[in-house]
Short mmCIF file of C-alpha atoms and ligand atoms in Angstrom, two decimals:
data_model
loop_
_atom_site.label_atom_id
_atom_site.label_comp_id
_atom_site.label_asym_id
_atom_site.label_seq_id
_atom_site.Cartn_x
_atom_site.Cartn_y
_atom_site.Cartn_z
CA UNK A 866 91.02 -36.60 84.22
CA UNK A 867 94.16 -34.50 84.62
CA UNK A 868 94.92 -32.30 87.54
CA UNK A 869 95.92 -28.58 86.85
CA UNK A 870 98.63 -27.61 89.38
CA UNK A 871 99.07 -23.68 89.80
CA UNK A 872 100.20 -22.02 86.77
CA UNK A 873 101.79 -25.48 85.07
CA UNK A 874 99.35 -26.36 82.04
CA UNK A 875 97.95 -29.71 82.40
CA UNK A 876 99.31 -32.03 79.66
CA UNK A 877 96.73 -31.92 76.87
CA UNK A 878 96.06 -35.43 75.41
CA UNK A 879 92.43 -34.32 73.85
CA UNK A 880 91.63 -31.56 71.66
CA UNK A 881 88.20 -29.42 71.43
CA UNK A 882 87.30 -27.28 68.49
CA UNK A 883 84.58 -24.67 69.14
CA UNK A 884 82.67 -22.67 66.58
CA UNK A 885 80.55 -20.21 67.73
CA UNK A 886 77.57 -18.51 66.15
CA UNK A 887 74.95 -15.67 67.36
CA UNK A 888 75.07 -13.37 69.95
CA UNK A 889 77.76 -12.31 72.76
CA UNK A 890 76.10 -14.54 75.49
CA UNK A 891 76.98 -17.33 72.90
CA UNK A 892 80.51 -15.89 72.83
CA UNK A 893 80.54 -16.23 76.84
CA UNK A 894 79.03 -19.38 76.93
CA UNK A 895 81.82 -20.73 74.50
CA UNK A 896 84.42 -19.52 76.79
CA UNK A 897 82.89 -21.04 79.76
CA UNK A 898 82.31 -24.51 78.20
CA UNK A 899 86.00 -24.48 76.95
CA UNK A 900 86.91 -23.70 80.72
CA UNK A 901 84.98 -26.42 81.79
CA UNK A 902 86.69 -29.12 79.27
CA UNK A 903 89.91 -27.78 79.99
CA UNK A 904 89.57 -28.94 83.40
CA UNK A 905 88.93 -32.10 82.27
CA UNK A 906 92.25 -32.32 80.08
CA UNK A 907 90.94 -30.82 76.60
CA UNK A 908 93.40 -28.21 75.03
CA UNK A 909 91.67 -25.81 72.34
CA UNK A 910 92.56 -25.95 68.84
CA UNK A 911 91.93 -23.72 66.12
CA UNK A 912 91.99 -26.67 63.58
CA UNK A 913 89.15 -28.66 63.17
CA UNK A 914 91.11 -31.34 61.62
CA UNK A 915 92.80 -32.10 64.73
CA UNK A 916 89.78 -31.72 67.07
CA UNK A 917 88.71 -34.91 69.24
CA UNK A 918 85.42 -32.88 70.01
CA UNK A 919 83.95 -30.43 67.55
CA UNK A 920 81.37 -28.35 69.50
CA UNK A 921 79.06 -25.93 67.51
CA UNK A 922 77.59 -23.39 69.86
CA UNK A 923 74.37 -22.36 67.54
CA UNK A 924 71.90 -19.36 67.15
CA UNK A 925 68.31 -19.85 66.25
CA UNK A 926 67.23 -15.94 65.93
CA UNK A 927 66.82 -16.15 61.98
CA UNK A 928 66.41 -18.94 59.80
CA UNK A 929 69.47 -18.04 57.99
CA UNK A 930 71.58 -18.62 61.56
CA UNK A 931 69.99 -21.78 61.78
CA UNK A 932 70.78 -23.37 58.53
CA UNK A 933 74.22 -22.53 58.55
CA UNK A 934 74.57 -24.86 61.27
CA UNK A 935 73.21 -27.91 59.10
CA UNK A 936 75.47 -27.27 56.26
CA UNK A 937 78.44 -27.06 58.62
CA UNK A 938 77.59 -30.22 60.15
CA UNK A 939 77.71 -31.75 56.31
CA UNK A 940 81.29 -30.51 56.32
CA UNK A 941 82.01 -32.04 59.59
CA UNK A 942 80.32 -35.29 58.74
CA UNK A 943 83.03 -35.73 55.89
CA UNK A 944 85.72 -34.64 58.10
CA UNK A 945 84.40 -37.31 61.10
CA UNK A 946 84.74 -40.22 58.17
CA UNK A 947 88.27 -38.83 57.10
CA UNK A 948 89.30 -39.05 60.85
CA UNK A 949 87.82 -42.36 61.09
CA UNK A 950 89.71 -43.65 58.31
CA UNK A 951 93.02 -42.64 59.95
CA UNK A 952 91.83 -44.39 63.61
CA UNK A 953 90.73 -41.27 65.19
CA UNK A 954 87.75 -40.73 66.90
CA UNK A 955 85.54 -37.49 66.68
CA UNK A 956 82.76 -36.31 68.98
CA UNK A 957 80.64 -33.91 67.49
CA UNK A 958 78.23 -31.63 69.73
CA UNK A 959 75.76 -29.26 68.91
CA UNK A 960 75.22 -26.47 71.98
CA UNK A 961 73.18 -23.40 71.95
CA UNK A 962 69.76 -22.10 71.00
CA UNK A 963 69.39 -24.82 67.75
CA UNK A 964 70.11 -27.25 70.15
CA UNK A 965 67.54 -26.19 72.39
CA UNK A 966 64.85 -25.41 70.00
CA UNK A 967 65.42 -28.69 67.73
CA UNK A 968 66.98 -31.13 70.19
CA UNK A 969 66.32 -34.65 68.92
CA UNK A 970 65.61 -33.48 65.45
CA UNK A 971 69.08 -32.42 64.99
CA UNK A 972 70.06 -36.07 65.73
CA UNK A 973 67.63 -37.00 62.88
CA UNK A 974 68.72 -34.27 60.45
CA UNK A 975 72.60 -34.95 61.04
CA UNK A 976 73.85 -38.25 61.55
CA UNK A 977 77.18 -36.68 62.40
CA UNK A 978 76.07 -35.60 65.45
CA UNK A 979 76.78 -37.49 69.01
CA UNK A 980 75.41 -35.04 71.27
CA UNK A 981 72.99 -32.04 71.54
CA UNK A 982 73.05 -29.88 74.59
CA UNK A 983 70.95 -26.77 75.64
CA UNK A 984 72.11 -23.56 77.11
CA UNK A 985 71.24 -24.31 80.73
CA UNK A 986 72.83 -27.70 81.01
CA UNK A 987 76.32 -26.41 80.08
CA UNK A 988 77.87 -27.42 83.67
CA UNK A 989 76.99 -31.01 82.62
CA UNK A 990 79.28 -30.59 79.39
CA UNK A 991 82.12 -32.98 80.38
CA UNK A 992 80.15 -35.54 81.88
CA UNK A 993 77.71 -35.75 78.65
CA UNK A 994 80.91 -35.76 76.41
CA UNK A 995 82.39 -38.74 78.29
CA UNK A 996 79.03 -40.49 77.55
CA UNK A 997 79.09 -39.49 73.89
CA UNK A 998 82.78 -40.78 73.70
CA UNK A 999 81.66 -44.07 75.26
CA UNK A 1000 79.10 -44.48 72.03
CA UNK A 1001 75.75 -42.91 73.72
CA UNK A 1002 73.66 -40.36 71.21
CA UNK A 1003 72.68 -37.89 73.77
CA UNK A 1004 70.10 -34.92 73.93
CA UNK A 1005 70.25 -32.81 77.09
CA UNK A 1006 68.00 -29.95 76.88
CA UNK A 1007 66.01 -30.16 80.28
CA UNK A 1008 66.08 -27.02 82.41
CA UNK A 1009 68.52 -28.03 84.90
CA UNK A 1010 67.31 -27.63 88.55
CA UNK A 1011 70.90 -26.85 89.65
CA UNK A 1012 72.62 -23.16 89.14
CA UNK A 1013 74.87 -23.83 85.94
CA UNK A 1014 76.73 -20.85 86.98
CA UNK A 1015 77.68 -22.26 90.29
CA UNK A 1016 78.70 -25.51 88.76
CA UNK A 1017 80.95 -24.20 85.67
CA UNK A 1018 84.39 -23.74 86.57
CA UNK A 1019 86.09 -20.13 87.20
CA UNK A 1020 87.72 -19.15 84.14
CA UNK A 1021 91.53 -20.25 84.77
CA UNK A 1022 93.91 -17.16 85.49
CA UNK A 1023 96.07 -17.80 82.49
CA UNK A 1024 93.20 -18.57 80.32
CA UNK A 1025 91.73 -15.03 80.99
CA UNK A 1026 95.06 -13.29 80.55
CA UNK A 1027 95.56 -15.03 77.01
CA UNK A 1028 91.87 -13.68 76.22
CA UNK A 1029 92.93 -10.06 76.59
CA UNK A 1030 91.92 -6.81 78.18
CA UNK A 1031 88.01 -6.76 77.93
CA UNK A 1032 85.72 -9.36 78.89
CA UNK A 1033 82.01 -10.23 78.72
CA UNK A 1034 80.19 -11.39 82.16
CA UNK A 1035 76.87 -12.70 82.07
CA UNK A 1036 74.49 -11.69 84.75
CA UNK A 1037 71.06 -12.29 83.51
CA UNK A 1038 69.76 -15.04 81.14
CA UNK A 1039 66.19 -15.64 79.27
CA UNK A 1040 63.66 -13.37 78.53
CA UNK A 1041 60.01 -12.93 79.63
CA UNK A 1042 58.91 -10.37 77.05
CA UNK A 1043 57.57 -12.68 74.23
CA UNK A 1044 58.07 -10.30 71.09
CA UNK A 1045 56.21 -12.11 68.42
CA UNK A 1046 59.14 -12.35 66.39
CA UNK A 1047 61.44 -14.15 68.79
CA UNK A 1048 62.74 -16.92 69.76
CA UNK A 1049 64.91 -16.39 72.55
CA UNK A 1050 62.08 -17.00 75.23
CA UNK A 1051 61.78 -20.19 73.80
CA UNK A 1052 65.60 -21.17 73.49
CA UNK A 1053 66.98 -19.39 76.87
CA UNK A 1054 63.80 -19.94 78.85
CA UNK A 1055 62.47 -17.35 81.52
CA UNK A 1056 64.24 -14.96 82.88
CA UNK A 1057 67.23 -15.84 85.87
CA UNK A 1058 69.33 -13.22 87.46
CA UNK A 1059 72.62 -14.06 88.94
CA UNK A 1060 73.14 -12.92 92.39
CA UNK A 1061 75.32 -9.79 93.18
CA UNK A 1062 77.95 -11.82 95.30
CA UNK A 1063 78.54 -14.37 92.16
CA UNK A 1064 78.93 -11.30 89.62
CA UNK A 1065 81.26 -9.76 91.86
CA UNK A 1066 83.66 -12.49 92.61
CA UNK A 1067 83.88 -13.31 88.94
CA UNK A 1068 84.43 -9.38 87.93
CA UNK A 1069 86.96 -9.59 90.76
CA UNK A 1070 88.68 -12.56 89.08
CA UNK A 1071 88.57 -11.13 85.49
CA UNK A 1072 90.27 -7.88 86.97
CA UNK A 1073 92.80 -9.70 88.53
CA UNK A 1074 93.77 -11.36 85.50
CA UNK A 1075 94.17 -7.88 83.64
CA UNK A 1076 90.93 -7.42 82.34
CA UNK A 1077 89.99 -3.38 82.44
CA UNK A 1078 86.86 -3.42 80.47
CA UNK A 1079 83.66 -5.54 81.40
CA UNK A 1080 80.36 -5.89 79.30
CA UNK A 1081 77.67 -7.08 81.28
CA UNK A 1082 75.41 -9.62 79.05
CA UNK A 1083 71.88 -10.57 79.24
CA UNK A 1084 69.35 -11.24 76.60
CA UNK A 1085 67.37 -8.64 78.80
CA UNK A 1086 70.22 -7.29 80.92
CA UNK A 1087 68.70 -3.99 82.17
CA UNK A 1088 65.85 -6.54 83.58
CA UNK A 1089 68.45 -7.92 86.07
CA UNK A 1090 67.66 -7.99 89.54
CA UNK A 1091 69.62 -10.06 91.81
CA UNK A 1092 69.84 -10.36 95.55
CA UNK A 1093 72.63 -8.01 97.23
CA UNK A 1094 74.62 -8.90 100.09
CA UNK A 1095 72.39 -6.79 102.15
CA UNK A 1096 69.58 -9.28 101.33
CA UNK A 1097 67.80 -6.78 99.30
CA UNK A 1098 66.98 -6.95 95.56
CA UNK A 1099 69.29 -5.09 93.47
CA UNK A 1100 68.62 -3.34 89.97
CA UNK A 1101 71.31 -2.97 87.26
CA UNK A 1102 72.15 0.68 88.28
CA UNK A 1103 73.36 -0.23 91.52
CA UNK A 1104 75.20 -3.19 90.20
CA UNK A 1105 77.13 -1.30 87.81
CA UNK A 1106 78.32 1.15 90.97
CA UNK A 1107 79.42 -1.70 92.75
CA UNK A 1108 81.35 -3.38 89.82
CA UNK A 1109 82.96 -0.01 89.39
CA UNK A 1110 84.48 -0.17 93.08
CA UNK A 1111 86.48 -2.86 91.88
CA UNK A 1112 90.37 -1.74 91.47
CA UNK A 1113 91.42 -2.43 87.90
CA UNK A 1114 87.74 -2.08 86.34
CA UNK A 1115 87.97 1.24 84.46
CA UNK A 1116 85.26 0.70 82.05
CA UNK A 1117 81.60 -1.04 82.08
CA UNK A 1118 79.07 -1.50 79.28
CA UNK A 1119 76.09 -3.77 79.17
CA UNK A 1120 73.77 -5.19 76.62
CA UNK A 1121 71.12 -6.04 75.32
CA UNK A 1122 68.68 -3.62 76.96
CA UNK A 1123 65.02 -3.43 76.44
CA UNK A 1124 63.24 0.24 76.59
CA UNK A 1125 60.63 -0.66 79.03
CA UNK A 1126 63.30 -1.71 81.51
CA UNK A 1127 65.32 1.46 81.48
CA UNK A 1128 64.76 2.65 85.09
CA UNK A 1129 65.67 6.10 86.80
CA UNK A 1130 68.44 4.20 88.82
CA UNK A 1131 70.16 3.15 85.71
CA UNK A 1132 69.81 6.30 83.81
CA UNK A 1133 71.40 7.85 86.93
CA UNK A 1134 74.42 5.54 86.81
CA UNK A 1135 74.88 7.13 83.15
CA UNK A 1136 74.65 10.53 84.59
CA UNK A 1137 76.93 9.50 87.66
CA UNK A 1138 79.53 6.82 86.88
CA UNK A 1139 82.07 7.48 84.80
CA UNK A 1140 83.14 4.32 84.26
CA UNK A 1141 79.90 3.60 82.58
CA UNK A 1142 80.73 4.05 78.81
CA UNK A 1143 78.52 6.80 77.11
CA UNK A 1144 77.12 4.13 74.61
CA UNK A 1145 73.88 2.29 74.70
CA UNK A 1146 72.38 -0.56 72.87
CA UNK A 1147 68.52 0.13 72.86
CA UNK A 1148 66.71 -1.56 70.24
CA UNK A 1149 63.69 -0.15 69.32
CA UNK A 1150 62.90 -2.63 66.21
CA UNK A 1151 60.45 -0.29 64.14
CA UNK A 1152 58.93 3.35 64.25
CA UNK A 1153 55.33 2.59 63.60
CA UNK A 1154 53.06 2.15 66.83
CA UNK A 1155 50.80 -0.30 65.02
CA UNK A 1156 53.72 -2.53 64.34
CA UNK A 1157 55.27 -2.19 67.66
CA UNK A 1158 52.12 -3.32 69.10
CA UNK A 1159 51.74 -6.33 66.91
CA UNK A 1160 55.61 -7.05 67.87
CA UNK A 1161 54.33 -6.92 71.81
CA UNK A 1162 56.97 -4.65 72.38
CA UNK A 1163 54.70 -2.63 74.67
CA UNK A 1164 55.97 0.96 74.43
CA UNK A 1165 55.16 3.47 71.55
CA UNK A 1166 57.43 5.27 69.46
CA UNK A 1167 56.76 8.51 71.37
CA UNK A 1168 57.64 6.58 74.71
CA UNK A 1169 61.20 5.69 73.33
CA UNK A 1170 61.91 9.25 72.15
CA UNK A 1171 60.98 10.38 75.27
CA UNK A 1172 63.25 8.16 77.20
CA UNK A 1173 66.20 9.10 74.82
CA UNK A 1174 65.96 12.35 75.43
CA UNK A 1175 66.10 11.62 79.44
CA UNK A 1176 68.97 9.32 78.80
CA UNK A 1177 70.56 12.17 76.87
CA UNK A 1178 69.93 14.94 79.03
CA UNK A 1179 71.74 12.49 81.96
CA UNK A 1180 74.74 11.75 79.66
CA UNK A 1181 75.17 14.60 76.68
CA UNK A 1182 77.90 12.64 75.25
CA UNK A 1183 76.15 9.09 75.03
CA UNK A 1184 75.74 7.49 71.71
CA UNK A 1185 72.76 5.35 70.48
CA UNK A 1186 72.91 1.97 69.36
CA UNK A 1187 70.09 -0.12 68.10
CA UNK A 1188 68.41 -3.13 66.12
CA UNK A 1189 65.54 -2.90 63.43
CA UNK A 1190 63.37 -5.19 61.88
CA UNK A 1191 61.96 -4.46 58.42
CA UNK A 1192 59.06 -6.45 56.92
CA UNK A 1193 57.25 -7.82 59.97
CA UNK A 1194 53.61 -8.97 59.09
CA UNK A 1195 51.19 -6.35 58.19
CA UNK A 1196 54.05 -3.47 57.73
CA UNK A 1197 53.02 -1.24 54.85
CA UNK A 1198 55.15 1.51 53.39
CA UNK A 1199 53.64 4.10 55.52
CA UNK A 1200 54.73 1.92 58.91
CA UNK A 1201 58.31 1.58 57.24
CA UNK A 1202 58.33 5.17 56.87
CA UNK A 1203 57.97 5.55 60.43
CA UNK A 1204 60.90 3.43 60.91
CA UNK A 1205 62.89 5.87 59.04
CA UNK A 1206 61.49 8.99 61.01
CA UNK A 1207 62.63 7.37 64.13
CA UNK A 1208 65.98 6.40 62.78
CA UNK A 1209 66.35 10.26 61.62
CA UNK A 1210 64.83 11.63 64.84
CA UNK A 1211 67.23 9.69 67.39
CA UNK A 1212 70.37 9.51 65.05
CA UNK A 1213 72.50 6.02 65.64
CA UNK A 1214 75.95 5.96 66.10
CA UNK A 1215 75.65 2.32 64.88
CA UNK A 1216 72.84 -0.33 64.31
CA UNK A 1217 72.08 -3.71 63.22
CA UNK A 1218 69.07 -4.31 60.85
CA UNK A 1219 67.31 -7.36 59.64
CA UNK A 1220 64.64 -8.63 57.49
CA UNK A 1221 62.10 -10.45 59.39
CA UNK A 1222 62.57 -13.89 59.38
CA UNK A 1223 59.57 -16.06 60.46
CA UNK A 1224 60.53 -18.33 63.26
CA UNK A 1225 58.54 -21.75 64.14
CA UNK A 1226 56.55 -21.61 67.08
CA UNK A 1227 56.49 -17.35 67.43
CA UNK A 1228 53.13 -15.86 67.27
CA UNK A 1229 54.66 -13.86 64.08
CA UNK A 1230 55.04 -16.72 61.97
CA UNK A 1231 51.11 -17.53 62.21
CA UNK A 1232 50.14 -14.28 61.42
CA UNK A 1233 48.56 -13.18 57.83
CA UNK A 1234 49.96 -10.41 55.73
CA UNK A 1235 53.51 -11.78 55.47
CA UNK A 1236 55.72 -9.07 53.59
CA UNK A 1237 57.09 -10.11 50.10
CA UNK A 1238 60.72 -10.45 50.06
CA UNK A 1239 61.12 -7.93 47.39
CA UNK A 1240 59.71 -5.12 49.49
CA UNK A 1241 61.71 -6.78 52.79
CA UNK A 1242 64.70 -6.14 50.27
CA UNK A 1243 63.91 -3.17 49.28
CA UNK A 1244 63.26 -1.58 52.71
CA UNK A 1245 66.27 -3.06 54.25
CA UNK A 1246 68.33 -1.31 51.61
CA UNK A 1247 66.83 2.16 52.50
CA UNK A 1248 66.97 1.63 56.02
CA UNK A 1249 70.72 0.64 55.83
CA UNK A 1250 71.86 3.39 53.35
CA UNK A 1251 70.23 5.87 56.17
CA UNK A 1252 71.95 4.10 59.19
CA UNK A 1253 75.40 3.78 57.19
CA UNK A 1254 75.20 7.44 56.61
CA UNK A 1255 74.84 8.12 60.43
CA UNK A 1256 77.16 5.95 61.33
CA UNK A 1257 79.91 7.60 59.05
CA UNK A 1258 78.52 10.85 60.07
CA UNK A 1259 79.18 10.27 63.80
CA UNK A 1260 82.67 8.65 63.11
CA UNK A 1261 83.36 11.86 61.25
CA UNK A 1262 82.23 14.30 63.96
CA UNK A 1263 85.14 12.72 66.39
CA UNK A 1264 87.90 13.92 64.01
CA UNK A 1265 89.94 16.64 66.06
CA UNK A 1266 88.69 15.55 69.35
CA UNK A 1267 90.48 13.90 72.21
CA UNK A 1268 89.13 10.61 73.53
CA UNK A 1269 90.18 7.98 75.54
CA UNK A 1270 91.43 4.75 74.42
CA UNK A 1271 91.78 1.26 75.99
CA UNK A 1272 94.58 -0.43 73.89
CA UNK A 1273 93.37 -4.07 73.09
CA UNK A 1274 95.84 -5.61 71.01
CA UNK A 1275 98.46 -5.32 67.97
CA UNK A 1276 96.92 -3.88 64.68
CA UNK A 1277 97.13 -5.38 61.41
CA UNK A 1278 100.21 -3.67 60.56
CA UNK A 1279 103.26 -3.91 62.22
CA UNK A 1280 103.93 -1.01 64.55
CA UNK A 1281 100.20 -0.24 65.44
CA UNK A 1282 97.91 -0.88 68.00
CA UNK A 1283 93.92 -1.22 67.99
CA UNK A 1284 91.88 -0.13 70.90
CA UNK A 1285 88.25 0.99 71.26
CA UNK A 1286 86.62 4.51 72.07
CA UNK A 1287 84.23 4.77 74.53
CA UNK A 1288 81.66 4.41 71.64
CA UNK A 1289 83.03 0.86 70.87
CA UNK A 1290 84.68 1.97 67.30
CA UNK A 1291 87.92 0.36 66.84
CA UNK A 1292 90.72 3.16 66.96
CA UNK A 1293 94.29 2.71 65.07
CA UNK A 1294 96.96 4.06 66.72
CA UNK A 1295 101.04 3.83 66.39
CA UNK A 1296 102.41 1.48 68.99
CA UNK A 1297 104.33 4.35 71.13
CA UNK A 1298 100.78 5.33 72.35
CA UNK A 1299 101.40 3.06 75.03
CA UNK A 1300 100.99 -0.72 75.95
CA UNK A 1301 97.82 -3.12 75.76
CA UNK A 1302 95.70 -2.79 78.46
CA UNK A 1303 96.55 1.06 79.09
CA UNK A 1304 93.93 3.56 78.71
CA UNK A 1305 95.31 6.32 76.97
CA UNK A 1306 94.24 9.93 75.62
CA UNK A 1307 94.55 10.16 71.59
CA UNK A 1308 93.49 12.73 69.23
CA UNK A 1309 91.41 11.62 66.54
CA UNK A 1310 93.09 12.39 63.10
CA UNK A 1311 90.46 11.00 60.93
CA UNK A 1312 87.73 8.55 60.10
CA UNK A 1313 88.22 5.59 57.93
CA UNK A 1314 85.42 3.39 56.59
CA UNK A 1315 85.56 0.78 59.80
CA UNK A 1316 87.85 2.54 62.36
CA UNK A 1317 88.97 5.72 63.30
CA UNK A 1318 92.66 6.40 63.61
CA UNK A 1319 94.20 8.53 66.16
CA UNK A 1320 97.70 10.04 67.48
CA UNK A 1321 98.60 9.90 71.19
CA UNK A 1322 98.33 13.01 73.00
CA UNK A 1323 101.43 11.56 75.32
CA UNK A 1324 103.48 9.27 73.29
CA UNK A 1325 105.31 6.69 75.25
CA UNK A 1326 105.26 7.55 78.95
CA UNK A 1327 104.23 9.82 81.16
CA UNK A 1328 100.79 9.31 81.32
CA UNK A 1329 98.86 8.52 84.50
CA UNK A 1330 96.68 5.44 83.11
CA UNK A 1331 100.01 3.98 81.08
CA UNK A 1332 101.44 3.87 84.58
CA UNK A 1333 98.63 2.01 85.93
CA UNK A 1334 98.81 -0.35 83.08
CA UNK A 1335 101.94 -1.69 84.74
CA UNK A 1336 99.96 -3.33 87.06
CA UNK A 1337 98.28 -5.47 84.11
N1 LIG B 1439 66.75 -8.82 73.65
C1 LIG B 1439 67.07 -8.01 72.58
C2 LIG B 1439 67.23 -8.64 71.40
C3 LIG B 1439 67.75 -9.76 71.07
S1 LIG B 1439 67.79 -10.66 69.61
C4 LIG B 1439 66.07 -7.07 72.80
O1 LIG B 1439 65.03 -6.99 73.17
O2 LIG B 1439 66.11 -6.15 71.65
C5 LIG B 1439 68.62 -9.98 68.56
C6 LIG B 1439 68.19 -8.80 67.49
O3 LIG B 1439 67.40 -9.69 66.49
C7 LIG B 1439 66.67 -8.31 67.95
O4 LIG B 1439 66.77 -6.93 68.52
C8 LIG B 1439 65.85 -8.28 66.53
O5 LIG B 1439 66.19 -7.12 65.92
C9 LIG B 1439 66.62 -9.00 65.87
N2 LIG B 1439 65.54 -10.47 65.53
C10 LIG B 1439 65.01 -11.14 66.65
N3 LIG B 1439 64.04 -12.00 65.85
C11 LIG B 1439 64.10 -11.87 64.89
C12 LIG B 1439 63.54 -12.40 63.89
N4 LIG B 1439 62.44 -13.33 63.64
N5 LIG B 1439 63.83 -11.74 62.30
C13 LIG B 1439 64.61 -11.01 62.13
N6 LIG B 1439 65.00 -10.18 63.28
C14 LIG B 1439 65.08 -10.96 64.36
FE1 LIG B 1440 63.53 -11.54 72.06
FE2 LIG B 1440 62.08 -9.32 72.65
FE3 LIG B 1440 63.12 -10.93 74.59
FE4 LIG B 1440 64.55 -9.24 73.38
S1 LIG B 1440 62.85 -8.66 74.60
S2 LIG B 1440 64.92 -11.23 73.54
S3 LIG B 1440 63.75 -9.53 71.13
S4 LIG B 1440 61.80 -11.92 73.07
FE1 LIG B 1441 70.90 -16.37 68.80
FE2 LIG B 1441 70.41 -17.74 71.05
FE3 LIG B 1441 71.84 -15.37 70.87
S1 LIG B 1441 69.02 -17.21 69.43
S2 LIG B 1441 71.13 -14.45 69.15
S3 LIG B 1441 72.49 -17.24 70.27
S4 LIG B 1441 70.41 -15.97 72.43
#
C-alpha cells in the first residue's frame, strides 16, 4: 500500500475507472469509493481502456436502468480480452443497487465481472478488490454490522478541492416506506441516519476545501433523525440550522423528501434559515387518491396540496420540484387526469416523470390491471408537455429580476462562467461577474431553453461576497 504524505500525491501505479448510474446518492458513493481506492494507491482515469479496475455503480429503479448495465458489461468483456492480449489484467466490479438486488445472478449473466459489492459494504472495497486481483470471484452483499461511514476514509482535501464548490453529503440511507412500485427498500435496506457529529465533521471538511453549497442526501432525507451532541434526537430542521453555522457553508439543500415527513420544524427552517435554498423536491407521484393508496404513499392529493400551501406560506419564493409515475397498475384515464390536475394546482419549476416499470419483488409488479405501453406513452407525453411548459414559464418569470448566483465552473464558451440560481437552474454570465466560488448578484436578462443568462450587478470587484470568495 502506498502512503500519502501531506499534499504530495502518492504515486499512482494502478488506475480505476468509475461509471455512475442512478441518483445523487450513487454519485456520492462513487466519490467515496474513489477516495477509499485512492488511499490504496489507485488513481482515477477517465479512459476505460487504461483502467486496471472498472467499477460500475448501478441503478435498479427502472428496468431500463438495470438493463443498461448488462449491455455495458458486454462491451467491457471485449475490452478485458483486448487488454489481456496486451498482458494487462482488468478487474471488473459491479456496485450499487443492481449489485444488491441481483448479487450472484450478475456473475452468472456477465462473465467479465469479478466482484459484486452492495452499497452497505463499500468500506470493504479495497480488500475485496485485492481478493479479486488474486483471482477470486466475489459477491459481497450482506448488510455489514459495522458503520460503513465510520470506515470510509475522509475525502482528501485536494480531492474535494478538485471537485468544486458544491458537494453532496449523505445523511440518511435506506427506506422503510415500501411504496408498492419501488425497489429502494430492498436495494438500500432499512432507514439508517448518521449521527450529527459525523455529519458536522464531514461538512466542516468540505467547507475547508472550498465547498460553499452542501446538498444533504437521503432516499428519504427528511425522515433523518440522528443523535445530537446533547444526547437527544434531532430532526432535519435542527440539523440544517447547525450546518448553517459552519463558516463557509452559505447554501444548503436537501433531497429527496417524502410528503409524510415534512414536519413543522423543517417548514420553519424554510422560513427562518436564509442559507436553505428556496427549492424543494417533494415527489407526489400521482394525483388520484385511489392510485396514491395503491402505491402505498399514505397521503391524499388534498394532504399534499395543503402541505404545499403551508410551505409556501413559510417561504413564499419557494419553487417546487417533483417526480411522477404514469401508468401505475389500475390507472384509468380519469386517474391520470387527476395527476394533470395536481400539476396544474401546484405549478412545478422542474419535475421528473416516468412510465411505470414493474420491478421484480415489488407488490406493484404482481398487481393485475397493468397499463398498456401505448397508454403509458401517451400519458407521459401529455404530462411532460405540461411540465415543460411550467418549467419554461418559471424560468421566464425570472427575466429582469436580481438573483444570487454561486459561480461553479467555466462555461462552454470562452469568457463565460456558469453558476446555479437558488432554484438550481444553470445561469450563464460573463467571467467578469466574479470568481469560481463567489456568490454574486446578477440580473437575469433572459431564459434560454436549458439555462438562464445573467449580467453582473457589480462586475469585477466590490461585492461583499466576492471578497469572501478570496478565502476559497
Ligand atoms: N424516495 C423518493 C424517490 C426515490 S426513487 C420518494 O419517495 O419520492 C426516484 C423516483 O423514481 C421516484 O420518485 C419515482 O417517481 C421513480 N420510480 C421509482 N420506482 C419506479 C418504477 N418502478 N417505475 C417508474 N418510476 C419509478
Ligand atoms: Fe421508494 Fe417510496 Fe421509499 Fe421513495 S419513499 S425510496 S419511492 S419506497
Ligand atoms: Fe437507483 Fe439505487 Fe438510487 S435504485 S435511484 S441508484 S437508490
